[in-house]
GROMACS .gro file of N, CA and C in nm:
model
  303
    1MET      N    1   9.668  12.377  15.495
    1MET     CA    2   9.745  12.498  15.503
    1MET      C    3   9.730  12.580  15.374
    2ALA      N    4   9.748  12.512  15.258
    2ALA     CA    5   9.738  12.582  15.131
    2ALA      C    6   9.596  12.633  15.109
    3THR      N    7   9.498  12.555  15.153
    3THR     CA    8   9.358  12.595  15.138
    3THR      C    9   9.331  12.721  15.220
    4ILE      N   10   9.387  12.727  15.339
    4ILE     CA   11   9.368  12.845  15.425
    4ILE      C   12   9.430  12.967  15.359
    5LEU      N   13   9.549  12.950  15.301
    5LEU     CA   14   9.613  13.063  15.233
    5LEU      C   15   9.530  13.108  15.113
    6LEU      N   16   9.481  13.011  15.036
    6LEU     CA   17   9.401  13.046  14.920
    6LEU      C   18   9.271  13.116  14.961
    7GLN      N   19   9.209  13.069  15.069
    7GLN     CA   20   9.085  13.131  15.115
    7GLN      C   21   9.112  13.275  15.159
    8GLY      N   22   9.225  13.297  15.223
    8GLY     CA   23   9.259  13.432  15.268
    8GLY      C   24   9.285  13.524  15.150
    9MET      N   25   9.346  13.470  15.044
    9MET     CA   26   9.379  13.552  14.928
    9MET      C   27   9.256  13.583  14.843
   10PHE      N   28   9.166  13.488  14.832
   10PHE     CA   29   9.054  13.504  14.741
   10PHE      C   30   8.919  13.512  14.812
   11GLY      N   31   8.918  13.542  14.937
   11GLY     CA   32   8.795  13.563  15.010
   11GLY      C   33   8.709  13.438  15.024
   12GLY      N   34   8.768  13.322  15.039
   12GLY     CA   35   8.690  13.201  15.063
   12GLY      C   36   8.659  13.123  14.936
   13GLY      N   37   8.686  13.175  14.819
   13GLY     CA   38   8.657  13.105  14.695
   13GLY      C   39   8.778  13.031  14.640
   14GLY      N   40   8.876  13.007  14.722
   14GLY     CA   41   9.000  12.943  14.679
   14GLY      C   42   8.981  12.799  14.634
   15THR      N   43   8.890  12.728  14.696
   15THR     CA   44   8.866  12.589  14.659
   15THR      C   45   8.815  12.580  14.516
   16ALA      N   46   8.726  12.668  14.481
   16ALA     CA   47   8.673  12.668  14.344
   16ALA      C   48   8.785  12.699  14.244
   17LEU      N   49   8.875  12.787  14.279
   17LEU     CA   50   8.986  12.822  14.192
   17LEU      C   51   9.078  12.702  14.171
   18VAL      N   52   9.108  12.631  14.278
   18VAL     CA   53   9.194  12.513  14.269
   18VAL      C   54   9.129  12.407  14.182
   19VAL      N   55   9.000  12.385  14.199
   19VAL     CA   56   8.928  12.287  14.119
   19VAL      C   57   8.931  12.327  13.971
   20GLN      N   58   8.912  12.455  13.943
   20GLN     CA   59   8.917  12.502  13.805
   20GLN      C   60   9.055  12.482  13.744
   21LEU      N   61   9.159  12.511  13.819
   21LEU     CA   62   9.295  12.492  13.768
   21LEU      C   63   9.323  12.345  13.740
   22VAL      N   64   9.279  12.258  13.828
   22VAL     CA   65   9.298  12.114  13.807
   22VAL      C   66   9.223  12.069  13.683
   23LEU      N   67   9.102  12.118  13.663
   23LEU     CA   68   9.025  12.082  13.544
   23LEU      C   69   9.092  12.132  13.417
   24ILE      N   70   9.145  12.252  13.420
   24ILE     CA   71   9.213  12.307  13.302
   24ILE      C   72   9.336  12.223  13.268
   25VAL      N   73   9.413  12.186  13.368
   25VAL     CA   74   9.532  12.104  13.344
   25VAL      C   75   9.491  11.967  13.288
   26ALA      N   76   9.386  11.908  13.343
   26ALA     CA   77   9.340  11.777  13.293
   26ALA      C   78   9.292  11.786  13.148
   27ILE      N   79   9.219  11.890  13.115
   27ILE     CA   80   9.171  11.907  12.978
   27ILE      C   81   9.288  11.925  12.882
   28MET      N   82   9.385  12.006  12.921
   28MET     CA   83   9.503  12.027  12.836
   28MET      C   84   9.579  11.896  12.816
   29TYR      N   85   9.589  11.815  12.920
   29TYR     CA   86   9.656  11.686  12.909
   29TYR      C   87   9.586  11.598  12.806
   30PHE      N   88   9.454  11.588  12.816
   30PHE     CA   89   9.380  11.502  12.725
   30PHE      C   90   9.376  11.556  12.583
   31LEU      N   91   9.384  11.687  12.566
   31LEU     CA   92   9.381  11.744  12.432
   31LEU      C   93   9.516  11.745  12.362
   32PHE      N   94   9.625  11.759  12.437
   32PHE     CA   95   9.755  11.775  12.375
   32PHE      C   96   9.852  11.660  12.401
   33VAL      N   97   9.867  11.619  12.524
   33VAL     CA   98   9.970  11.521  12.558
   33VAL      C   99   9.933  11.381  12.512
   34MET      N  100   9.813  11.337  12.537
   34MET     CA  101   9.774  11.200  12.500
   34MET      C  102   9.782  11.176  12.349
   35PRO      N  103   9.727  11.264  12.264
   35PRO     CA  104   9.739  11.239  12.119
   35PRO      C  105   9.884  11.239  12.071
   36GLN      N  106   9.968  11.322  12.130
   36GLN     CA  107  10.108  11.326  12.091
   36GLN      C  108  10.177  11.194  12.128
   37ARG      N  109  10.149  11.143  12.245
   37ARG     CA  110  10.207  11.014  12.286
   37ARG      C  111  10.160  10.901  12.196
   38ARG      N  112  10.033  10.904  12.158
   38ARG     CA  113   9.979  10.802  12.068
   38ARG      C  114  10.051  10.805  11.934
   39GLU      N  115  10.075  10.925  11.882
   39GLU     CA  116  10.144  10.941  11.754
   39GLU      C  117  10.289  10.895  11.765
   40GLN      N  118  10.356  10.926  11.875
   40GLN     CA  119  10.493  10.881  11.895
   40GLN      C  120  10.500  10.728  11.901
   41LYS      N  121  10.405  10.667  11.966
   41LYS     CA  122  10.401  10.521  11.975
   41LYS      C  123  10.380  10.460  11.837
   42ARG      N  124  10.290  10.516  11.757
   42ARG     CA  125  10.265  10.467  11.623
   42ARG      C  126  10.391  10.481  11.537
   43HIS      N  127  10.463  10.592  11.551
   43HIS     CA  128  10.586  10.615  11.474
   43HIS      C  129  10.695  10.514  11.514
   44ARG      N  130  10.711  10.490  11.645
   44ARG     CA  131  10.809  10.391  11.691
   44ARG      C  132  10.778  10.253  11.637
   45GLU      N  133  10.649  10.215  11.636
   45GLU     CA  134  10.609  10.084  11.584
   45GLU      C  135  10.637  10.075  11.434
   46MET      N  136  10.612  10.183  11.361
   46MET     CA  137  10.639  10.184  11.217
   46MET      C  138  10.789  10.169  11.192
   47LEU      N  139  10.872  10.239  11.269
   47LEU     CA  140  11.016  10.228  11.252
   47LEU      C  141  11.066  10.087  11.283
   48ALA      N  142  11.009  10.024  11.384
   48ALA     CA  143  11.051   9.888  11.419
   48ALA      C  144  11.011   9.787  11.313
   49ALA      N  145  10.907   9.815  11.236
   49ALA     CA  146  10.856   9.720  11.137
   49ALA      C  147  10.917   9.741  10.998
   50LEU      N  148  11.008   9.837  10.983
   50LEU     CA  149  11.067   9.861  10.852
   50LEU      C  150  11.148   9.741  10.805
   51LYS      N  151  11.145   9.717  10.675
   51LYS     CA  152  11.222   9.606  10.618
   51LYS      C  153  11.265   9.645  10.477
   52PRO      N  154  11.368   9.581  10.426
   52PRO     CA  155  11.413   9.611  10.290
   52PRO      C  156  11.298   9.595  10.189
   53GLY      N  157  11.294   9.686  10.095
   53GLY     CA  158  11.189   9.684   9.994
   53GLY      C  159  11.079   9.786  10.020
   54ASN      N  160  11.068   9.834  10.146
   54ASN     CA  161  10.967   9.936  10.178
   54ASN      C  162  11.004  10.068  10.111
   55GLN      N  163  10.903  10.139  10.061
   55GLN     CA  164  10.920  10.274  10.009
   55GLN      C  165  10.893  10.369  10.125
   56VAL      N  166  10.988  10.459  10.153
   56VAL     CA  167  10.974  10.549  10.266
   56VAL      C  168  11.002  10.693  10.225
   57VAL      N  169  10.958  10.785  10.311
   57VAL     CA  170  10.985  10.927  10.295
   57VAL      C  171  11.058  10.972  10.421
   58THR      N  172  11.171  11.041  10.402
   58THR     CA  173  11.246  11.091  10.517
   58THR      C  174  11.188  11.224  10.564
   59ALA      N  175  11.235  11.268  10.680
   59ALA     CA  176  11.189  11.396  10.733
   59ALA      C  177  11.230  11.511  10.642
   60GLY      N  178  11.335  11.494  10.564
   60GLY     CA  179  11.380  11.597  10.471
   60GLY      C  180  11.309  11.592  10.336
   61GLY      N  181  11.223  11.492  10.317
   61GLY     CA  182  11.147  11.482  10.193
   61GLY      C  183  11.204  11.387  10.090
   62LEU      N  184  11.314  11.319  10.121
   62LEU     CA  185  11.374  11.224  10.029
   62LEU      C  186  11.288  11.098  10.022
   63VAL      N  187  11.254  11.055   9.902
   63VAL     CA  188  11.174  10.935   9.883
   63VAL      C  189  11.265  10.827   9.829
   64GLY      N  190  11.260  10.709   9.888
   64GLY     CA  191  11.346  10.601   9.842
   64GLY      C  192  11.301  10.466   9.891
   65GLU      N  193  11.368  10.365   9.840
   65GLU     CA  194  11.338  10.226   9.877
   65GLU      C  195  11.448  10.178   9.971
   66ILE      N  196  11.409  10.111  10.078
   66ILE     CA  197  11.507  10.060  10.173
   66ILE      C  198  11.584   9.945  10.109
   67VAL      N  199  11.718   9.957  10.110
   67VAL     CA  200  11.803   9.853  10.056
   67VAL      C  201  11.856   9.765  10.169
   68SER      N  202  11.903   9.828  10.277
   68SER     CA  203  11.953   9.751  10.391
   68SER      C  204  11.930   9.829  10.520
   69ILE      N  205  11.927   9.753  10.629
   69ILE     CA  206  11.906   9.812  10.761
   69ILE      C  207  12.015   9.759  10.852
   70ARG      N  208  12.089   9.850  10.914
   70ARG     CA  209  12.192   9.814  11.012
   70ARG      C  210  12.170   9.897  11.137
   71GLU      N  211  12.127   9.834  11.243
   71GLU     CA  212  12.104   9.903  11.370
   71GLU      C  213  12.021  10.030  11.351
   72GLU      N  214  12.084  10.146  11.363
   72GLU     CA  215  12.014  10.274  11.350
   72GLU      C  216  12.037  10.341  11.216
   73LEU      N  217  12.105  10.274  11.124
   73LEU     CA  218  12.132  10.331  10.992
   73LEU      C  219  12.057  10.252  10.885
   74ILE      N  220  11.993  10.325  10.795
   74ILE     CA  221  11.916  10.263  10.687
   74ILE      C  222  11.971  10.316  10.554
   75THR      N  223  11.997  10.224  10.463
   75THR     CA  224  12.044  10.263  10.330
   75THR      C  225  11.924  10.267  10.237
   76LEU      N  226  11.905  10.383  10.173
   76LEU     CA  227  11.794  10.403  10.080
   76LEU      C  228  11.847  10.413   9.938
   77LYS      N  229  11.772  10.359   9.844
   77LYS     CA  230  11.803  10.378   9.703
   77LYS      C  231  11.701  10.477   9.650
   78SER      N  232  11.752  10.590   9.601
   78SER     CA  233  11.665  10.694   9.547
   78SER      C  234  11.720  10.732   9.410
   79GLY      N  235  11.648  10.697   9.307
   79GLY     CA  236  11.698  10.721   9.173
   79GLY      C  237  11.817  10.630   9.147
   80ASP      N  238  11.928  10.688   9.104
   80ASP     CA  239  12.048  10.610   9.077
   80ASP      C  240  12.148  10.614   9.193
   81SER      N  241  12.111  10.677   9.303
   81SER     CA  242  12.206  10.690   9.414
   81SER      C  243  12.154  10.618   9.539
   82ARG      N  244  12.248  10.594   9.628
   82ARG     CA  245  12.215  10.535   9.758
   82ARG      C  246  12.253  10.635   9.867
   83VAL      N  247  12.167  10.644   9.967
   83VAL     CA  248  12.187  10.739  10.076
   83VAL      C  249  12.169  10.666  10.207
   84VAL      N  250  12.253  10.697  10.304
   84VAL     CA  251  12.240  10.638  10.438
   84VAL      C  252  12.176  10.742  10.529
   85VAL      N  253  12.068  10.702  10.595
   85VAL     CA  254  11.997  10.793  10.687
   85VAL      C  255  11.978  10.723  10.821
   86GLU      N  256  11.958  10.803  10.924
   86GLU     CA  257  11.927  10.748  11.055
   86GLU      C  258  11.785  10.696  11.055
   87ARG      N  259  11.762  10.589  11.128
   87ARG     CA  260  11.629  10.528  11.135
   87ARG      C  261  11.524  10.629  11.183
   88GLY      N  262  11.559  10.712  11.278
   88GLY     CA  263  11.464  10.809  11.333
   88GLY      C  264  11.424  10.919  11.237
   89ARG      N  265  11.498  10.937  11.128
   89ARG     CA  266  11.467  11.040  11.029
   89ARG      C  267  11.364  10.992  10.927
   90ILE      N  268  11.324  10.866  10.934
   90ILE     CA  269  11.219  10.816  10.845
   90ILE      C  270  11.087  10.871  10.898
   91ALA      N  271  11.017  10.947  10.815
   91ALA     CA  272  10.893  11.012  10.859
   91ALA      C  273  10.772  10.920  10.841
   92ARG      N  274  10.765  10.853  10.725
   92ARG     CA  275  10.648  10.769  10.699
   92ARG      C  276  10.677  10.675  10.584
   93LEU      N  277  10.590  10.579  10.567
   93LEU     CA  278  10.596  10.491  10.452
   93LEU      C  279  10.536  10.565  10.333
   94ALA      N  280  10.601  10.555  10.216
   94ALA     CA  281  10.549  10.621  10.097
   94ALA      C  282  10.425  10.549  10.048
   95THR      N  283  10.426  10.420  10.052
   95THR     CA  284  10.310  10.340  10.016
   95THR      C  285  10.277  10.252  10.135
   96PRO      N  286  10.165  10.273  10.199
   96PRO     CA  287  10.132  10.193  10.317
   96PRO      C  288  10.122  10.045  10.278
   97PRO      N  289  10.155   9.956  10.371
   97PRO     CA  290  10.148   9.814  10.340
   97PRO      C  291  10.006   9.773  10.304
   98ALA      N  292   9.994   9.683  10.208
   98ALA     CA  293   9.862   9.638  10.163
   98ALA      C  294   9.791   9.563  10.276
   99ALA      N  295   9.664   9.591  10.291
   99ALA     CA  296   9.585   9.523  10.395
   99ALA      C  297   9.562   9.379  10.354
  100THR      N  298   9.583   9.288  10.446
  100THR     CA  299   9.561   9.147  10.417
  100THR      C  300   9.413   9.114  10.433
  101LYS      N  301   9.362   9.039  10.337
  101LYS     CA  302   9.220   9.004  10.342
  101LYS      C  303   9.201   8.860  10.379
   0.00000   0.00000   0.00000
């Protein structure tokens, strides 16, 4: 039914148009959605592996050492002060863990 409507609208070239649209959507998926999901997965794994003593950087740019972890709250020591941040606000490790040889 949809093919007949498309053929009527575009003079018989509707199938080619549908194929092109499907290809464009597939290319956009592989270029944008898949890399973003991969990055989100890597970030979730990094957050799950956090432990006291790690140097981290928050999304706001605060650099500190993890002192304690309670559920979704992490206490950081930065300079002479301690700050409590949400686990999800940790952007990255300041110093990546040393590779084991």
